[in-house]
CSV table of C-alpha atoms in Angstrom, one decimal:
chain,number,residue,atom,x,y,z
A,1,UNK,CA,1.1,1.6,-29.5
A,2,UNK,CA,-2.0,3.3,-28.2
A,3,UNK,CA,-2.0,4.5,-24.6
A,4,UNK,CA,-4.5,2.7,-22.2
A,5,UNK,CA,-7.8,4.4,-22.0
A,6,UNK,CA,-8.5,5.8,-18.5
A,7,UNK,CA,-12.0,4.7,-17.4
A,8,UNK,CA,-14.4,7.6,-17.0
A,9,UNK,CA,-17.7,7.5,-15.2
A,10,UNK,CA,-19.6,7.2,-18.5
A,11,UNK,CA,-17.6,4.0,-19.2
A,12,UNK,CA,-18.0,2.4,-15.8
A,13,UNK,CA,-21.1,0.4,-16.5
A,14,UNK,CA,-19.6,-1.1,-19.6
A,15,UNK,CA,-16.3,-2.2,-18.1
A,16,UNK,CA,-17.8,-3.3,-14.7
A,17,UNK,CA,-20.4,-5.4,-16.5
A,18,UNK,CA,-17.8,-7.7,-18.0
A,19,UNK,CA,-18.1,-9.9,-14.8
A,20,UNK,CA,-21.8,-10.0,-15.4
A,21,UNK,CA,-21.9,-11.2,-19.0
A,22,UNK,CA,-19.2,-13.8,-19.1
A,23,UNK,CA,-16.2,-11.9,-20.5
A,24,UNK,CA,-14.0,-12.1,-17.4
A,25,UNK,CA,-11.1,-13.8,-19.0
A,26,UNK,CA,-10.9,-11.4,-21.9
A,27,UNK,CA,-9.0,-8.0,-21.6
A,28,UNK,CA,-11.3,-5.0,-21.3
A,29,UNK,CA,-10.9,-2.8,-24.4
A,30,UNK,CA,-12.4,0.3,-26.0
A,31,UNK,CA,-13.8,-1.4,-29.1
A,32,UNK,CA,-13.8,1.8,-31.1
A,33,UNK,CA,-10.2,2.6,-30.6
A,34,UNK,CA,-9.0,-0.9,-29.8
A,35,UNK,CA,-7.0,0.1,-26.7
A,36,UNK,CA,-6.9,-1.4,-23.2
A,37,UNK,CA,-9.2,0.1,-20.6
A,38,UNK,CA,-7.6,0.7,-17.2
A,39,UNK,CA,-10.1,0.7,-14.3
A,40,UNK,CA,-9.2,3.5,-11.9
A,41,UNK,CA,-8.7,2.4,-8.3
A,42,UNK,CA,-11.1,5.1,-7.1
A,43,UNK,CA,-14.1,3.3,-8.6
A,44,UNK,CA,-16.4,1.8,-6.0
A,45,UNK,CA,-17.1,-1.9,-6.7
A,46,UNK,CA,-20.4,-1.9,-4.7
A,47,UNK,CA,-21.9,0.7,-7.1
A,48,UNK,CA,-24.2,-0.9,-9.7
A,49,UNK,CA,-25.3,1.0,-12.7
A,50,UNK,CA,-29.0,0.9,-13.8
A,51,UNK,CA,-28.0,-1.3,-16.7
A,52,UNK,CA,-26.3,-3.8,-14.3
A,53,UNK,CA,-29.2,-3.8,-12.0
A,54,UNK,CA,-31.6,-4.5,-14.8
A,55,UNK,CA,-29.4,-7.3,-16.1
A,56,UNK,CA,-29.2,-8.9,-12.6
A,57,UNK,CA,-33.0,-8.4,-12.1
A,58,UNK,CA,-33.7,-10.1,-15.4
A,59,UNK,CA,-31.3,-13.0,-14.9
A,60,UNK,CA,-31.6,-13.6,-11.2
A,61,UNK,CA,-34.6,-11.7,-9.8
A,62,UNK,CA,-32.8,-9.8,-7.1
A,63,UNK,CA,-34.8,-7.3,-5.3
A,64,UNK,CA,-33.1,-4.0,-4.7
A,65,UNK,CA,-32.3,-1.6,-1.8
A,66,UNK,CA,-33.0,-2.3,1.9
A,67,UNK,CA,-35.4,0.1,3.6
A,68,UNK,CA,-33.8,2.9,5.7
A,69,UNK,CA,-35.5,1.5,8.8
A,70,UNK,CA,-33.9,-1.9,8.2
A,71,UNK,CA,-30.5,-0.3,7.5
A,72,UNK,CA,-30.8,1.6,10.8
A,73,UNK,CA,-31.6,-1.7,12.7
A,74,UNK,CA,-28.7,-3.5,11.0
A,75,UNK,CA,-26.2,-0.7,11.9
A,76,UNK,CA,-27.5,-0.7,15.5
A,77,UNK,CA,-27.0,-4.4,15.8
A,78,UNK,CA,-23.4,-4.1,14.6
A,79,UNK,CA,-22.6,-1.9,17.6
A,80,UNK,CA,-23.6,-4.6,20.2
A,81,UNK,CA,-20.3,-6.0,21.4
A,82,UNK,CA,-21.7,-9.0,23.3
A,83,UNK,CA,-23.5,-10.1,20.2
A,84,UNK,CA,-20.3,-9.7,18.1
A,85,UNK,CA,-18.4,-11.8,20.6
A,86,UNK,CA,-21.1,-14.6,20.4
A,87,UNK,CA,-21.0,-14.5,16.6
A,88,UNK,CA,-17.2,-14.8,16.6
A,89,UNK,CA,-17.4,-17.7,19.0
A,90,UNK,CA,-19.8,-19.4,16.6
A,91,UNK,CA,-17.5,-18.8,13.7
A,92,UNK,CA,-14.5,-20.3,15.6
A,93,UNK,CA,-16.6,-23.5,15.9
A,94,UNK,CA,-17.4,-23.4,12.2
A,95,UNK,CA,-13.8,-22.6,11.1
A,96,UNK,CA,-12.8,-26.2,10.0
A,97,UNK,CA,-15.8,-26.5,7.7
A,98,UNK,CA,-15.3,-23.0,6.4
A,99,UNK,CA,-11.8,-23.8,5.4
A,100,UNK,CA,-12.7,-27.2,4.0
A,101,UNK,CA,-15.6,-26.0,1.8
A,102,UNK,CA,-13.8,-22.9,0.6
A,103,UNK,CA,-10.9,-25.1,-0.6
A,104,UNK,CA,-13.3,-27.7,-2.2
A,105,UNK,CA,-15.3,-25.0,-4.1
A,106,UNK,CA,-12.5,-22.5,-4.7
A,107,UNK,CA,-14.2,-19.8,-2.8
A,108,UNK,CA,-12.3,-17.2,-0.7
A,109,UNK,CA,-12.7,-18.3,2.9
A,110,UNK,CA,-12.9,-14.7,4.0
A,111,UNK,CA,-16.0,-14.3,1.7
A,112,UNK,CA,-17.7,-17.2,3.3
A,113,UNK,CA,-16.7,-16.0,6.8
A,114,UNK,CA,-17.9,-12.4,6.1
A,115,UNK,CA,-21.3,-13.7,4.8
A,116,UNK,CA,-21.7,-16.0,7.8
A,117,UNK,CA,-20.7,-13.2,10.2
A,118,UNK,CA,-23.4,-10.9,8.7
A,119,UNK,CA,-26.1,-13.5,8.5
A,120,UNK,CA,-25.5,-14.8,12.1
A,121,UNK,CA,-25.1,-11.3,13.5
A,122,UNK,CA,-28.5,-10.2,12.0
A,123,UNK,CA,-30.5,-13.5,12.4
A,124,UNK,CA,-33.9,-13.2,13.9
A,125,UNK,CA,-34.5,-14.8,17.3
A,126,UNK,CA,-35.9,-18.3,17.1
A,127,UNK,CA,-35.6,-18.7,13.4
A,128,UNK,CA,-33.1,-21.5,13.8
A,129,UNK,CA,-35.6,-23.6,15.8
A,130,UNK,CA,-36.8,-26.6,13.8
A,131,UNK,CA,-40.6,-26.0,14.4
A,132,UNK,CA,-40.2,-22.4,13.1
A,133,UNK,CA,-38.3,-23.6,10.0
A,134,UNK,CA,-40.8,-26.3,9.3
A,135,UNK,CA,-43.8,-24.0,9.8
A,136,UNK,CA,-43.0,-22.2,6.6
A,137,UNK,CA,-43.0,-18.8,8.4
A,138,UNK,CA,-39.4,-18.2,7.3
A,139,UNK,CA,-38.0,-18.8,3.8
A,140,UNK,CA,-34.2,-19.0,4.6
A,141,UNK,CA,-32.5,-21.2,7.1
A,142,UNK,CA,-29.2,-21.9,8.9
A,143,UNK,CA,-26.2,-19.7,9.6
A,144,UNK,CA,-25.9,-18.6,5.9
A,145,UNK,CA,-29.6,-18.1,5.4
A,146,UNK,CA,-30.0,-20.5,2.5
A,147,UNK,CA,-33.5,-21.2,1.0
A,148,UNK,CA,-34.9,-24.5,-0.2
A,149,UNK,CA,-35.0,-23.1,-3.7
A,150,UNK,CA,-31.2,-23.0,-3.7
A,151,UNK,CA,-31.1,-26.7,-3.3
A,152,UNK,CA,-33.3,-26.9,-6.4
A,153,UNK,CA,-30.8,-24.7,-8.3
A,154,UNK,CA,-28.0,-27.1,-7.1
A,155,UNK,CA,-29.9,-30.1,-8.4
A,156,UNK,CA,-30.2,-31.5,-4.9
A,157,UNK,CA,-34.0,-31.3,-5.2
A,158,UNK,CA,-36.3,-31.8,-8.2
A,159,UNK,CA,-37.9,-28.7,-9.7
A,160,UNK,CA,-41.2,-29.5,-7.9
A,161,UNK,CA,-40.3,-31.1,-4.6
A,162,UNK,CA,-42.8,-33.0,-2.6
A,163,UNK,CA,-43.6,-32.0,1.0
A,164,UNK,CA,-41.4,-34.8,2.2
A,165,UNK,CA,-38.5,-33.6,0.1
A,166,UNK,CA,-39.0,-30.0,1.4
A,167,UNK,CA,-38.9,-31.3,5.0
A,168,UNK,CA,-35.7,-33.1,4.2
A,169,UNK,CA,-34.2,-30.0,2.7
A,170,UNK,CA,-35.1,-27.9,5.7
A,171,UNK,CA,-33.4,-30.4,8.0
A,172,UNK,CA,-30.3,-30.2,5.8
A,173,UNK,CA,-30.3,-26.4,5.9
A,174,UNK,CA,-30.6,-26.4,9.7
A,175,UNK,CA,-27.4,-28.4,9.9
A,176,UNK,CA,-24.5,-25.9,10.2
A,177,UNK,CA,-22.0,-27.9,8.3
A,178,UNK,CA,-24.3,-28.7,5.4
A,179,UNK,CA,-25.5,-25.1,5.4
A,180,UNK,CA,-21.9,-23.9,4.8
A,181,UNK,CA,-21.5,-26.5,2.1
A,182,UNK,CA,-24.6,-25.2,0.4
A,183,UNK,CA,-23.3,-21.6,0.7
A,184,UNK,CA,-19.9,-22.5,-0.9
A,185,UNK,CA,-21.7,-24.4,-3.7
A,186,UNK,CA,-24.0,-21.5,-4.2
A,187,UNK,CA,-21.1,-19.1,-4.8
A,188,UNK,CA,-19.5,-21.6,-7.1
A,189,UNK,CA,-22.8,-21.9,-9.0
A,190,UNK,CA,-23.2,-18.1,-9.3
A,191,UNK,CA,-19.6,-17.7,-10.4
A,192,UNK,CA,-20.3,-20.1,-13.3
A,193,UNK,CA,-23.5,-18.3,-14.1
A,194,UNK,CA,-21.6,-15.0,-14.3
A,195,UNK,CA,-19.1,-16.5,-16.7
A,196,UNK,CA,-16.2,-16.6,-14.1
A,197,UNK,CA,-13.6,-19.4,-14.2
A,198,UNK,CA,-14.5,-22.1,-11.8
A,199,UNK,CA,-11.0,-22.3,-10.4
A,200,UNK,CA,-10.7,-18.5,-9.9
A,201,UNK,CA,-10.2,-17.6,-6.2
A,202,UNK,CA,-11.6,-14.1,-6.1
A,203,UNK,CA,-9.5,-11.6,-4.0
A,204,UNK,CA,-10.9,-8.1,-3.5
A,205,UNK,CA,-7.4,-6.7,-2.8
A,206,UNK,CA,-6.1,-8.0,-6.1
A,207,UNK,CA,-8.2,-5.9,-8.5
A,208,UNK,CA,-11.3,-3.8,-9.0
A,209,UNK,CA,-12.9,-6.6,-11.1
A,210,UNK,CA,-12.3,-9.2,-8.4
A,211,UNK,CA,-13.9,-6.8,-5.9
A,212,UNK,CA,-16.8,-6.1,-8.3
A,213,UNK,CA,-17.4,-9.8,-8.8
A,214,UNK,CA,-17.5,-10.4,-5.0
A,215,UNK,CA,-19.9,-7.5,-4.7
A,216,UNK,CA,-22.1,-9.1,-7.4
A,217,UNK,CA,-22.0,-12.5,-5.8
A,218,UNK,CA,-23.0,-11.1,-2.4
A,219,UNK,CA,-25.7,-9.0,-3.9
A,220,UNK,CA,-27.1,-12.1,-5.6
A,221,UNK,CA,-26.9,-14.0,-2.3
A,222,UNK,CA,-28.8,-11.5,-0.2
A,223,UNK,CA,-30.7,-9.3,-2.8
A,224,UNK,CA,-30.1,-6.0,-1.0
A,225,UNK,CA,-27.9,-3.3,-2.4
A,226,UNK,CA,-26.3,-2.3,0.9
A,227,UNK,CA,-25.2,-5.9,1.6
A,228,UNK,CA,-22.1,-6.0,-0.7
A,229,UNK,CA,-20.5,-3.1,1.1
A,230,UNK,CA,-21.0,-4.7,4.5
A,231,UNK,CA,-19.6,-8.0,3.3
A,232,UNK,CA,-16.5,-6.4,1.7
A,233,UNK,CA,-16.0,-4.4,4.9
A,234,UNK,CA,-16.2,-7.6,7.0
A,235,UNK,CA,-13.7,-9.3,4.7
A,236,UNK,CA,-11.2,-6.7,5.9
A,237,UNK,CA,-12.0,-7.0,9.6
A,238,UNK,CA,-8.8,-7.7,11.5
A,239,UNK,CA,-10.6,-9.9,14.0
A,240,UNK,CA,-12.2,-12.0,11.4
A,241,UNK,CA,-8.8,-12.3,9.6
A,242,UNK,CA,-7.2,-13.5,12.8
A,243,UNK,CA,-10.0,-16.0,13.4
A,244,UNK,CA,-9.5,-17.6,10.0
A,245,UNK,CA,-5.8,-17.3,9.5
A,246,UNK,CA,-4.5,-17.2,13.1
A,247,UNK,CA,-1.8,-19.8,13.6
A,248,UNK,CA,-1.1,-20.0,9.9
A,249,UNK,CA,1.7,-18.5,7.8
A,250,UNK,CA,0.3,-15.1,6.6
A,251,UNK,CA,-0.4,-14.8,2.9
A,252,UNK,CA,-1.7,-11.4,1.9
A,253,UNK,CA,-2.5,-12.6,-1.6
A,254,UNK,CA,-5.4,-14.7,-0.4
A,255,UNK,CA,-6.9,-13.0,2.6
A,256,UNK,CA,-9.2,-10.5,1.0
């Protein structure tokens, strides 16, 4: 029996792209030699090859790297402990709906929590006010920063909504519980679009391909290349883990 083929840098794009082209459930093999490909642990799931980026751009229209100035601002905000405490308090209030929607849509609750933490932490002052949302000055709304267009993708709005329907959608997005429902449904929708099993609860600690899929989902949510690394980091944050799993029997298989 042939030995498994150790993945080299040259083969990374091919193997990592399986989660992007709907081949998740099939074993990764070297087609020429017909042997299994073993993905090395050292590979970084948040690295996207040029081929992967082109594929994601063509299929989903994501927009690339964040500017250095914006990255500097993001990193500076993360150092503000009072802001972090406020964000954690907000997540504690939202914990019941996070757990409910993660179970309903088969989405890792730590993924939802990490995205909410990042989006709340870096939200712009005043953007949650209804008159700002309805002014059209901002395109995304609520704790998860969901756009009206996502509700079109989820078939909750027609392809060409009226102004009244857009107003209704913005009101829904400003409701924290509905916003988290839309976030979980968005990840479920994107999982299916990537060819991932609907029932699969992605766990970054289980495998490289799970981590790669999570990185891809978060990139598609936000559209910035530095975003997946931040979210994967937050998913391993001990304080966020304690917030979600505190008081429950620990289960290391589902936390990350």
